[in-house]
Coordinates of C-alpha atoms in Angstrom, one line a residue:
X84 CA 178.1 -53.5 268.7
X85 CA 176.2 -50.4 266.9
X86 CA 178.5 -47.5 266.1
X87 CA 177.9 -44.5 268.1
X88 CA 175.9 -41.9 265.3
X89 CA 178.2 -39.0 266.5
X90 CA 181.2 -41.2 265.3
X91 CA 180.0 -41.9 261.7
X92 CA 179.3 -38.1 261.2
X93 CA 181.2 -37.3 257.6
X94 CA 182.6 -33.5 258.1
X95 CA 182.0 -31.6 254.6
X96 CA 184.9 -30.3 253.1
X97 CA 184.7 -26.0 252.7
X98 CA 184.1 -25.1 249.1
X99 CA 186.5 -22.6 247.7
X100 CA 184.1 -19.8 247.9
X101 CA 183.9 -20.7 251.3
X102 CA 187.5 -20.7 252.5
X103 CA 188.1 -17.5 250.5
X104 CA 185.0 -15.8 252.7
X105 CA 186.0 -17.0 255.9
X106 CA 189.5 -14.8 255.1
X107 CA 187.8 -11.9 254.1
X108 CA 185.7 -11.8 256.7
X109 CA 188.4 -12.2 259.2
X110 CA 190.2 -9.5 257.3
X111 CA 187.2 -7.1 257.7
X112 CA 186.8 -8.0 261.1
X113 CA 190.4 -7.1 262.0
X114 CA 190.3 -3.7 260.6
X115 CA 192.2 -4.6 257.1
X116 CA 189.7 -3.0 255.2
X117 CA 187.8 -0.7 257.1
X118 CA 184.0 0.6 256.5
X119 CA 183.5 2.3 252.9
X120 CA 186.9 0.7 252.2
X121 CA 186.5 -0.8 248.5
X122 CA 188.2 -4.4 248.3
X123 CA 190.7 -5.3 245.8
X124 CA 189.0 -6.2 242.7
X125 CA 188.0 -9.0 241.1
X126 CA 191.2 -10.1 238.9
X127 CA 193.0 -9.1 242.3
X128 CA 191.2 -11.3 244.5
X129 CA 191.6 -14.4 241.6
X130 CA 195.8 -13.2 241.9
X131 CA 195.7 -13.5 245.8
X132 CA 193.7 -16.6 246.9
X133 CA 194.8 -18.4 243.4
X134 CA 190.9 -19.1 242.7
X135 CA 189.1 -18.5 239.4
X136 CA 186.7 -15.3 239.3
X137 CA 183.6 -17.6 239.9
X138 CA 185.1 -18.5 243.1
X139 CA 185.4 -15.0 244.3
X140 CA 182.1 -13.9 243.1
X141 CA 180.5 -16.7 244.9
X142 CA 183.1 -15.4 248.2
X143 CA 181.7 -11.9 247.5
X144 CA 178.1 -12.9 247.5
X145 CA 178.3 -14.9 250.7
X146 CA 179.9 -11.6 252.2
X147 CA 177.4 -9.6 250.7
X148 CA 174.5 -11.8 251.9
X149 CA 175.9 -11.2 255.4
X150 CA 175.2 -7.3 254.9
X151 CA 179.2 -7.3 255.1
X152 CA 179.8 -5.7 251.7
X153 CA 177.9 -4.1 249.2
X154 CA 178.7 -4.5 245.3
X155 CA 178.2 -1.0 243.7
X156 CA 178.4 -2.1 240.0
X157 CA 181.4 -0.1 237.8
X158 CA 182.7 1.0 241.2
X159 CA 183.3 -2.3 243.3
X160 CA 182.7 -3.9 246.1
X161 CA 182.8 -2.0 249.4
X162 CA 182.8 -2.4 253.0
X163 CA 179.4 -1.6 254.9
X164 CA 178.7 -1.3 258.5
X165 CA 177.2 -3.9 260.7
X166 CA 176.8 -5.0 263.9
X167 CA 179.5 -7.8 263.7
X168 CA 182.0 -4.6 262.8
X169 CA 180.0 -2.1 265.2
X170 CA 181.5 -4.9 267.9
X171 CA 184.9 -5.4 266.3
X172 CA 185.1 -1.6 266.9
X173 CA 184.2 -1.3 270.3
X174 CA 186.4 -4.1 271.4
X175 CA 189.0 -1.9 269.4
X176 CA 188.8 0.5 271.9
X177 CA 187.9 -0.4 275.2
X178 CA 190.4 1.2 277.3
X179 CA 191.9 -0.4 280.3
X180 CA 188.5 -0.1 282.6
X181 CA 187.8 -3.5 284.1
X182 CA 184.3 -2.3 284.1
X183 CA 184.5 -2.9 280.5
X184 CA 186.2 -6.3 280.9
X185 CA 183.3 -7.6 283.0
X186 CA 180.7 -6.5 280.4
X187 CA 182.6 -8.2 278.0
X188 CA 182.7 -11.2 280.0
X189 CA 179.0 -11.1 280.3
X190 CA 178.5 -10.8 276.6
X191 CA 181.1 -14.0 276.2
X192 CA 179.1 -15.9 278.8
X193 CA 176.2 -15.5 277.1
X194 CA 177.7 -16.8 273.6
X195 CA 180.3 -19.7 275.3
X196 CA 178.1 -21.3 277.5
X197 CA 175.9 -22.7 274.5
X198 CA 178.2 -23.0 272.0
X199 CA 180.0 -25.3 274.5
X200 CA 176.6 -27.3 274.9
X201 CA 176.5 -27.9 271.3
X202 CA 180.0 -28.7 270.6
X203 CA 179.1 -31.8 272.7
X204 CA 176.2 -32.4 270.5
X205 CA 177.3 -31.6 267.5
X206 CA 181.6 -31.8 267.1
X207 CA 182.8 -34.1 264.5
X208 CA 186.1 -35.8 265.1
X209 CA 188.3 -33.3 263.2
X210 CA 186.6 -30.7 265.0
X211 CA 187.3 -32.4 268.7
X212 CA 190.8 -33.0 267.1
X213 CA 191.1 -29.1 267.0
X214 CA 190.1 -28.5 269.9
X215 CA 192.4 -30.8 271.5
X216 CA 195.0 -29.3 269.6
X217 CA 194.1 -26.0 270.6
X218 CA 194.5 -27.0 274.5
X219 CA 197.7 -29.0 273.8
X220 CA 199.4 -25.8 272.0
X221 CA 198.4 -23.9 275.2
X222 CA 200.1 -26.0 277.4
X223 CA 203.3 -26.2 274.7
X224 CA 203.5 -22.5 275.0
X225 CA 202.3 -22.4 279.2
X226 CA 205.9 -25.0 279.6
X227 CA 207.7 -23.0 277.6
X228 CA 206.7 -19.8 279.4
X229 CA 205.4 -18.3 276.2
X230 CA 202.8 -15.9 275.8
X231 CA 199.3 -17.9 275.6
X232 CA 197.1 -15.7 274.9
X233 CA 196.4 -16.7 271.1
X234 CA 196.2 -20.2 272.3
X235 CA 193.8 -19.4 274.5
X236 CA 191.5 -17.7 271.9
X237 CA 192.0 -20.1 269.6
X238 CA 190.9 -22.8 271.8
X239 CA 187.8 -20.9 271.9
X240 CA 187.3 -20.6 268.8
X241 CA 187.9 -23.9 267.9
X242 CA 184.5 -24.8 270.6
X243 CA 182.3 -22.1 268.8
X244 CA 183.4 -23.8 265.6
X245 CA 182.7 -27.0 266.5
X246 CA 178.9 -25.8 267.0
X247 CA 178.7 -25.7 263.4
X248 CA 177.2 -22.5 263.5
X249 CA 178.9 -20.1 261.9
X250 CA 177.6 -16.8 263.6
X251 CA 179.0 -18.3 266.8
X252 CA 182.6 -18.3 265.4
X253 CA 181.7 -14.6 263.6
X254 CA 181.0 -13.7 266.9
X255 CA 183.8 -14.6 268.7
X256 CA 186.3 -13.0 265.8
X257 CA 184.5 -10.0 266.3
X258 CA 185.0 -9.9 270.1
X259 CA 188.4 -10.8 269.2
X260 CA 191.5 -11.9 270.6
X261 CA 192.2 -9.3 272.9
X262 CA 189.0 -10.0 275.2
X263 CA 191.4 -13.1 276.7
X264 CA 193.1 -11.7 279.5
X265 CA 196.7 -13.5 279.5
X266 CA 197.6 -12.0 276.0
X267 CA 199.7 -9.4 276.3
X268 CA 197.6 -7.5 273.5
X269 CA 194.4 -7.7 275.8
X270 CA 193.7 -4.2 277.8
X271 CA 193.4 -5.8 281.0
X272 CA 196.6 -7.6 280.7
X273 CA 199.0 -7.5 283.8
X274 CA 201.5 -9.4 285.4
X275 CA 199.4 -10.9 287.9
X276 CA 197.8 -12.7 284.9
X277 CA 200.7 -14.6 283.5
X278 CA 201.6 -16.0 286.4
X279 CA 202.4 -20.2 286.9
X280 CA 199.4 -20.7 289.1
X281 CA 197.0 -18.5 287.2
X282 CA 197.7 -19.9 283.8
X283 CA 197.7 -23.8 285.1
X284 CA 194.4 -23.1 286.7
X285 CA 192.7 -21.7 282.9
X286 CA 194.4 -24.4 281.7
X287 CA 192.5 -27.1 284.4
X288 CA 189.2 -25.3 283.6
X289 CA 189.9 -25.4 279.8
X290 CA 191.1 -29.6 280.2
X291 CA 187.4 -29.9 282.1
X292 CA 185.6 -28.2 278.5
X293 CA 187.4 -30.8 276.2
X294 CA 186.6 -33.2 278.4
X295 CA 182.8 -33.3 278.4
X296 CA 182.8 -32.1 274.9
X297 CA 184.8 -35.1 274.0
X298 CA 182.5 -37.3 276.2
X299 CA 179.1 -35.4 274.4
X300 CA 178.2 -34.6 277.7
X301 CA 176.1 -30.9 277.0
X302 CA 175.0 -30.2 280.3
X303 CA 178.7 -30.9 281.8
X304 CA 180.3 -29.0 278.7
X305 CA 178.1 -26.4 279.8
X306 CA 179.0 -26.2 283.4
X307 CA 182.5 -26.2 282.4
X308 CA 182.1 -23.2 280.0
X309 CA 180.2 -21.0 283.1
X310 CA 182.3 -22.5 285.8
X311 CA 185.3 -21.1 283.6
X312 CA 184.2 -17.4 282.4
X313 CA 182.8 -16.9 286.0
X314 CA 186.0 -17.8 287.5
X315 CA 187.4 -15.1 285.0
X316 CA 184.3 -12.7 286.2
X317 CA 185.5 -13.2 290.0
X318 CA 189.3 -12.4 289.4
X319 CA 188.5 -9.0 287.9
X320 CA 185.9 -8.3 291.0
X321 CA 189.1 -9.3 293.0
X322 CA 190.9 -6.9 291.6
X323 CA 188.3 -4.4 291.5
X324 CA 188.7 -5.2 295.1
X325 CA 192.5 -4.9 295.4
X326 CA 192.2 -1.8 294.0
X327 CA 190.1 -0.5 297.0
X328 CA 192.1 -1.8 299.4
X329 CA 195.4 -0.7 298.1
X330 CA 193.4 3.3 297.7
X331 CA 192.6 2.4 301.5
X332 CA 195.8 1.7 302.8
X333 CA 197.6 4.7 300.6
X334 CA 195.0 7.1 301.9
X335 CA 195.4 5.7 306.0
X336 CA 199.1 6.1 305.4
X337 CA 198.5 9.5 304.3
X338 CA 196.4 10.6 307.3
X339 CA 199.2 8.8 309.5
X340 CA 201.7 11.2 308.3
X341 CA 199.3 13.9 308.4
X342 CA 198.7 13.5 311.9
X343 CA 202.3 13.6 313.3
X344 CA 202.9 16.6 311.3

């Protein structure tokens, strides 16, 4: 029997330039060091990831490459705008407007449907492994009725990362955590949202993704993916509509009373 090619794929192993990026970045992108912030310098840097200077040059570079930082020799290196921190920003403050939720959704929609396409294609098995991790610790924390909202991002995260594509995942972190819903951190959070049946109904949409990525089924693992954000898309319209009807009802009561006066 020939071995499937997908299940011979050898991951590579990060380098250590890599792995000291990747926590930068996610620094930057969570507002650590903010634009025209200079970063800790070089024997710093060697102090807090326990690397050698090489390392963090080469960590630097890939940052700078990324039009993330800028190395101003004699002074440092310094923080510089871009459009992965222009959307860390705005998703920094977006208010409470499910308006804003929506477009988000949109923008997620057309990022997640993909990346879940080429998961299927392209996951190895550590990076299924996460994944199914990822759904597992949801439904630790869903039994235990803890907040799942990490989980949740994490989950997708874990998809985009399994596209081996990094800007997907750069994407994602700069959308950030508090574009899922159920965590109490998001702006559209409410109680409605951490409910038994709402969270066991993400968590049958989210079983469906892992299981056609796992299968390498694209197409399915992209149906899942838009099946899933749409649903999301439709229960802020239905509260959008909610909304009406409860301004409806408050303003026929109003005449009611009115009337009899």
């Amino acid at each position: 029997m020939r071995a499937n090619p997908s299940d011979m794929r050898v991951e590579r192993r990060p380098k250590l330039f890599e792995n000291v990026a990747q926590q930068l970045r996610a620094k930057i992108l969570a507002g650590d060091f903010t634009v025209g912030e200079r970063l800790p310098t070089e024997t710093r840097m060697t102090e807090i990831f326990g690397v050698s200077r090489t390392v963090v040059r080469e960590a630097v570079a890939a940052l700078a490459a990324d039009s993330m930082v800028e190395v101003r020799h004699g002074a440092g290196v310094f923080v510089i705008d871009s459009p992965t921190l222009k959307i860390s920003a705005i998703t920094a403050d977006m208010g409470n407007r499910i308006s804003r939720a929506v477009n988000v959704l949109e923008v997620r929609m057309g990022i997640e449907i993909e990346s879940a396409g080429l998961a299927a294609q392209r996951r190895s098995p550590s990076q299924e492994a996460r994944i199914q991790e990822a759904f597992f610790a949801f439904e630790a924390l869903l039994k235990q009725g803890e907040p799942t909202g990490r989980a949740d991002f994490e989950f997708h995260r874990e998809v985009a990362a399994a596209t081996n594509n990094e800007f997907y995942v750069e994407i994602l972190d700069a959308l950030g955590d508090r574009t899922i819903p159920c965590d109490r951190s998001s702006p559209w959070y409410s109680i409605e949202v951490l409910s038994a049946d709402y969270l066991n109904g993400l968590q049958r949409e989210h079983l469906r993704i892992l299981q056609a990525i796992s299968a390498g089924d694209a197409d399915a693992a992209r149906d899942a993916m838009r099946a899933h954000l749409v649903a999301a898309r439709d229960r802020y319209h239905q509260r959008l509509s909610g909304q009406q009807a409860d301004y409806f009802q408050s303003r026929t009561e109003q005449d009611d009373v009115s009337g009899d006066v």
